[in-house]
Short mmCIF file of C-alpha atoms in Angstrom, two decimals:
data_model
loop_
_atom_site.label_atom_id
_atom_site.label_comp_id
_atom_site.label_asym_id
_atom_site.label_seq_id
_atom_site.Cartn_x
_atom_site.Cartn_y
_atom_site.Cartn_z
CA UNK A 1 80.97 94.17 106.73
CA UNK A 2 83.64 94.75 104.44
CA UNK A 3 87.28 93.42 105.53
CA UNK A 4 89.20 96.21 103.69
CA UNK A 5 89.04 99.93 103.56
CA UNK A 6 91.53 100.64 100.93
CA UNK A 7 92.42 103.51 98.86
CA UNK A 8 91.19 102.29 95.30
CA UNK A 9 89.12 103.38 92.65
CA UNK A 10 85.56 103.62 92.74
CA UNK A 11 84.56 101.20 89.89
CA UNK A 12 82.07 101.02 87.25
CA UNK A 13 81.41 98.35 84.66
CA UNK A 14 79.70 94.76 84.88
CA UNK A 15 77.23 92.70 82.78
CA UNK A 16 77.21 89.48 81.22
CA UNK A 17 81.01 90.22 80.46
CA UNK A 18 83.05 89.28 77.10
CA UNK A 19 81.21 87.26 74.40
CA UNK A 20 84.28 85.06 73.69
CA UNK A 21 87.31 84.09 75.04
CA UNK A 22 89.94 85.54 71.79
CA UNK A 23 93.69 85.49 72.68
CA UNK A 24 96.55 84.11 74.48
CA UNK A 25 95.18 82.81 77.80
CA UNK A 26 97.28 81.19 80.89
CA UNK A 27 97.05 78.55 82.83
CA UNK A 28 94.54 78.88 86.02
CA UNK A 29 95.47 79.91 89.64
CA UNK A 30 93.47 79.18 92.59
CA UNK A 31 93.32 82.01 95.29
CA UNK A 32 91.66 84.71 97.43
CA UNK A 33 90.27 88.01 96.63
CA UNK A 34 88.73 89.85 98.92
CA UNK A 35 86.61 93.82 97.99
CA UNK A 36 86.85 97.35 99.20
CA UNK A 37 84.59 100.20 99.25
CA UNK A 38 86.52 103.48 99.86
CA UNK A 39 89.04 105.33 97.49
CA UNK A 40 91.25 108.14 97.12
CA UNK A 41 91.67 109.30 94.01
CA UNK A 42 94.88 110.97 94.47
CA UNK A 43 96.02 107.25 95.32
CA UNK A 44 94.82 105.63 92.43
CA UNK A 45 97.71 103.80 90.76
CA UNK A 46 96.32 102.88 86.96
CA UNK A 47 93.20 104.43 85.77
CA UNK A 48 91.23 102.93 82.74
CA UNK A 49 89.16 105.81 81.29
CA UNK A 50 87.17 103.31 79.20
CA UNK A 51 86.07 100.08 80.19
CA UNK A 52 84.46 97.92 77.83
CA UNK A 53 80.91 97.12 78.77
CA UNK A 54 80.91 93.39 81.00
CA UNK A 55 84.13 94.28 82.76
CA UNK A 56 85.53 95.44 85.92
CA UNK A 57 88.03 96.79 87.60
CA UNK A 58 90.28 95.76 90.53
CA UNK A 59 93.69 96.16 92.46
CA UNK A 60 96.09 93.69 92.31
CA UNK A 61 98.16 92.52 95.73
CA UNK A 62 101.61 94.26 95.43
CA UNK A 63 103.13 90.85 95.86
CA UNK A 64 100.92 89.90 92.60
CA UNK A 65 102.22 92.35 90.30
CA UNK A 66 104.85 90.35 88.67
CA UNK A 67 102.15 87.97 87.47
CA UNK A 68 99.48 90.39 86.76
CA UNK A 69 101.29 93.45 86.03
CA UNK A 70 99.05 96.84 85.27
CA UNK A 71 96.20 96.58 82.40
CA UNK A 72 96.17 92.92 83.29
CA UNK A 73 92.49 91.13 82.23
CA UNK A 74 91.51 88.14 84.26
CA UNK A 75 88.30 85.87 84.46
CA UNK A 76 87.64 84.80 87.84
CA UNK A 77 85.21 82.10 88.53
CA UNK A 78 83.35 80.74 91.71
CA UNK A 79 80.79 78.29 92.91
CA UNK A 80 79.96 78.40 88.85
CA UNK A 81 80.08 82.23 88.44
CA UNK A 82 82.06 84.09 85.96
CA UNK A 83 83.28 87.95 86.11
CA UNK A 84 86.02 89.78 84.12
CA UNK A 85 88.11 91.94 85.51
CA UNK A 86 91.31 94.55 84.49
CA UNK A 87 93.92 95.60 86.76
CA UNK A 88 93.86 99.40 87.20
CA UNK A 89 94.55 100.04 90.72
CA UNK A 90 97.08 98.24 93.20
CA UNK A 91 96.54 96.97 96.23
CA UNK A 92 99.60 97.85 98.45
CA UNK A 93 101.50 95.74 100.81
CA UNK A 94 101.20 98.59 103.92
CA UNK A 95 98.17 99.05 105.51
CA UNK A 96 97.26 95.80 103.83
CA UNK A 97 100.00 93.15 105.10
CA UNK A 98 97.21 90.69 106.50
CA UNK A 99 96.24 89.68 103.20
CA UNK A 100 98.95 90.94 100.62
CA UNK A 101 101.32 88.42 103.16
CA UNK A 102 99.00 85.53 101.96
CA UNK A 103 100.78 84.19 98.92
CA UNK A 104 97.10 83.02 97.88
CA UNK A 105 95.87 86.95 97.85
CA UNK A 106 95.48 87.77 94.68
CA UNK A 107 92.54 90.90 93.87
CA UNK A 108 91.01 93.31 96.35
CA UNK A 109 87.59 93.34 93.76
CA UNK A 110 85.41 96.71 93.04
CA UNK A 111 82.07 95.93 95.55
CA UNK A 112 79.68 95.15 92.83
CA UNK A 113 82.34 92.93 91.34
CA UNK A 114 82.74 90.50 94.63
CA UNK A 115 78.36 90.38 94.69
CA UNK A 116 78.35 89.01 91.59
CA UNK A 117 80.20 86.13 93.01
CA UNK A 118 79.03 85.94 96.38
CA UNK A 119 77.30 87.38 98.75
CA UNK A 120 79.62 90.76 100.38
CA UNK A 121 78.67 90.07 104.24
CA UNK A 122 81.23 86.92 103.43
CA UNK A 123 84.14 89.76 102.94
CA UNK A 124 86.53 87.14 101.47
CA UNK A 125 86.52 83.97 99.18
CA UNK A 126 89.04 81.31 99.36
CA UNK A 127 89.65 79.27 96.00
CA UNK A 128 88.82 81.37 93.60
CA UNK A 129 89.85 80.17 90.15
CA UNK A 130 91.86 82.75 88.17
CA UNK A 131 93.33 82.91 84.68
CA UNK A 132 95.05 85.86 83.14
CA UNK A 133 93.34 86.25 79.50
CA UNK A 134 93.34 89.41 76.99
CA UNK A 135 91.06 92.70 77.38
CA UNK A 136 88.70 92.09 74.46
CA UNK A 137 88.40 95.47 72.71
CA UNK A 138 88.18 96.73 69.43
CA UNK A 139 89.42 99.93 70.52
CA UNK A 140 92.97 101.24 69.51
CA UNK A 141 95.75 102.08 72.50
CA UNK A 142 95.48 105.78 73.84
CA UNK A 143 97.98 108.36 75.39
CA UNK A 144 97.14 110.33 78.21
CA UNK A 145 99.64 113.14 78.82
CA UNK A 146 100.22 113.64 82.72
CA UNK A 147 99.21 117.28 84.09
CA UNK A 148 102.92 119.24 84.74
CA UNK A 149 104.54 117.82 81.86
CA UNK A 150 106.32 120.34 79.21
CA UNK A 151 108.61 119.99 76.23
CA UNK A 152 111.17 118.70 78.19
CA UNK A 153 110.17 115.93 81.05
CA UNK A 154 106.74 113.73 79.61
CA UNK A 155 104.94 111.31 81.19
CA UNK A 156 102.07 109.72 80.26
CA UNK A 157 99.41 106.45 80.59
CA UNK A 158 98.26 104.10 78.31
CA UNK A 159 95.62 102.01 77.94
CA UNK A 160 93.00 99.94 76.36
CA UNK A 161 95.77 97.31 75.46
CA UNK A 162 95.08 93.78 75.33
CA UNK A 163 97.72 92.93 76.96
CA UNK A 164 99.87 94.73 79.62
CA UNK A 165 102.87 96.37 78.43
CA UNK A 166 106.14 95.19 78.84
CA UNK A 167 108.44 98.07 77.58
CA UNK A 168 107.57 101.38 75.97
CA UNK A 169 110.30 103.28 74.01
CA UNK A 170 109.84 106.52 71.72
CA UNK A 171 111.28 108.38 68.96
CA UNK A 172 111.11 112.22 68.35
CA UNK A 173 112.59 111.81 65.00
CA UNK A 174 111.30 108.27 63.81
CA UNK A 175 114.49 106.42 63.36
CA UNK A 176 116.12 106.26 66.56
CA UNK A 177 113.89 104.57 69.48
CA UNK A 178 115.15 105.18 73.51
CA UNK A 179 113.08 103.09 76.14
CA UNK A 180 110.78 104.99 78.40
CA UNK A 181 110.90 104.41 81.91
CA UNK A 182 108.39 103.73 85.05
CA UNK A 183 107.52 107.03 87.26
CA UNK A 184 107.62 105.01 90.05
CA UNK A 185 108.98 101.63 89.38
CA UNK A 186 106.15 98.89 88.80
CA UNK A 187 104.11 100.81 91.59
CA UNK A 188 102.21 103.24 88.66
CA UNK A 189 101.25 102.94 85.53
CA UNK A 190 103.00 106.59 84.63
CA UNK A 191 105.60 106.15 81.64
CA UNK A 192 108.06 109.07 81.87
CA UNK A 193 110.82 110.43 79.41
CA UNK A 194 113.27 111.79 81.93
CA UNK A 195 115.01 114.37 79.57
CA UNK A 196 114.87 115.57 76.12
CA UNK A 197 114.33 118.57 73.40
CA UNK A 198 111.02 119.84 72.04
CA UNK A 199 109.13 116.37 73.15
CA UNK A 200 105.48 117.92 72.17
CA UNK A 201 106.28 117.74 68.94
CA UNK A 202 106.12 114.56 66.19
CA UNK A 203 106.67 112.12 69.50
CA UNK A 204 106.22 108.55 68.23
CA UNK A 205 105.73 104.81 70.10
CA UNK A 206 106.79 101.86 70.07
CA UNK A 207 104.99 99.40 72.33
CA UNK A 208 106.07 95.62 73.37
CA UNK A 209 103.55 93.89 75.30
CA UNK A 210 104.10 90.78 77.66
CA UNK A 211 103.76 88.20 75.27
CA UNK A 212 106.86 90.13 72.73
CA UNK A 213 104.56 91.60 70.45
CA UNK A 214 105.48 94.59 69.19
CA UNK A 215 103.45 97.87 67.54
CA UNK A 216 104.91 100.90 66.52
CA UNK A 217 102.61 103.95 66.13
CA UNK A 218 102.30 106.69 63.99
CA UNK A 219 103.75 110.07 65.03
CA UNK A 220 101.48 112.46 67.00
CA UNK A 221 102.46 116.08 65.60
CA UNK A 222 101.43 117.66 68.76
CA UNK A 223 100.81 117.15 71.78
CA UNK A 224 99.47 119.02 74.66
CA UNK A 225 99.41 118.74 78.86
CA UNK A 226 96.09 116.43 79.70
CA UNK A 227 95.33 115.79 76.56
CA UNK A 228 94.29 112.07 75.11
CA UNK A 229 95.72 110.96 71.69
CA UNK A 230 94.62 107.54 69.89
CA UNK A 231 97.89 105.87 68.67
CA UNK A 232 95.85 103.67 65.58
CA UNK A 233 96.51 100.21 66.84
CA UNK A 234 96.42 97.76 69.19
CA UNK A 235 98.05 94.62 69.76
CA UNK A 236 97.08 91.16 67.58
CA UNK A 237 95.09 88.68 69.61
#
């Protein structure tokens, strides 16, 4: 039986997983993940509407988020076995303070994630080796504009990066940049501009990622409430 009944994303994905190991990797951590089986999608803190083929997704421990922040890719490896996984949901500290208390609790996996590593009846594994790597795509960063915003108060997700974002700022007349900020602090992956005139219109990026690299997109001339807009580029490996 599993350990955890959380409020995550149902998951798809899995395979023989990335081809290569391209990018800026860091050094490994040892820990525990554990798996869940039940979601709420009204919960669901970062959604990834494409996932590359080989990959899953998982939440991260709340108390894990400074080290694997949203969008974060990791390969995990046990008892010889290798998956690769990207952050998209969160595992919270209430309702979950037995393990997110563990400094060593890292992942709460998608199900068919964890069986690739072990068998589920187990419901936990203890040293697990992890290592925060890049999301190997060749797909460019998207925009997703939240449902409710208007001209005047945006927010939005992104995704598809290969690395997680550290600061997002925008420009409505493509010279002068303001940052964008988090919906909910570091809980969400929702960026929001708070305020402004006519923000539908010739809205432009410019995206930092964890490492300090930084992209700046061309201007999208329109956009509209739930749609999806491909910003051209992605961050260098």
């Amino acid at each position: 039986m599993p350990l955890l009944f959380l409020s995550c994303d149902i998951v798809e994905g899995g395979g023989d997983g990335p081809s290569s190991s391209s990018g800026k990797t860091e050094s490994q951590k040892n820990g525990i993940v554990t798996f869940y089986t039940t979601y709420n999608e009204d919960s669901v803190a970062y959604y990834t509407p494409e996932l590359e083929n080989g990959w899953y997704k998982c939440a991260v421990s709340e108390n894990k988020l400074g080290e694997f922040p949203p969008q974060s890719a990791a390969k995990i490896t046990y008892n010889d076995k290798t998956i690769y996984v990207l952050v998209t949901d969160l595992c919270p500290n209430a309702g979950n303070s037995h393990w997110t208390s563990n400094s060593n609790y890292f992942f709460d996996l998608a199900k068919n994630a964890f069986a690739a590593l072990d068998d589920k009846i187990k419901g936990h594994l203890d040293d697990v080796s992890i290592q925060r790597i890049a999301y190997e795509t060749n797909k460019n960063i998207k925009f997703a504009v939240k449902e409710g915003s208007n001209q005047w108060w945006l927010a939005g997700r992104f995704y598809n990066m290969r690395y997680p974002l550290a600061k997002v700022e925008y420009s409505s007349n493509g010279n002068t940049f303001k940052e964008m900020e988090k919906l909910d602090g570091n809980k969400n992956n929702w960026w929001v501009i708070k305020s402004g005139n006519d923000l539908f219109s010739n809205l432009q990026f410019r995206l930092t990622d964890v490492y300090g690299n930084t992209i700046t997109c061309a201007a999208i001339s329109k956009l509209s409430v739930g749609g999806t807009y491909d910003l051209g580029k992605n961050f260098p490996y």
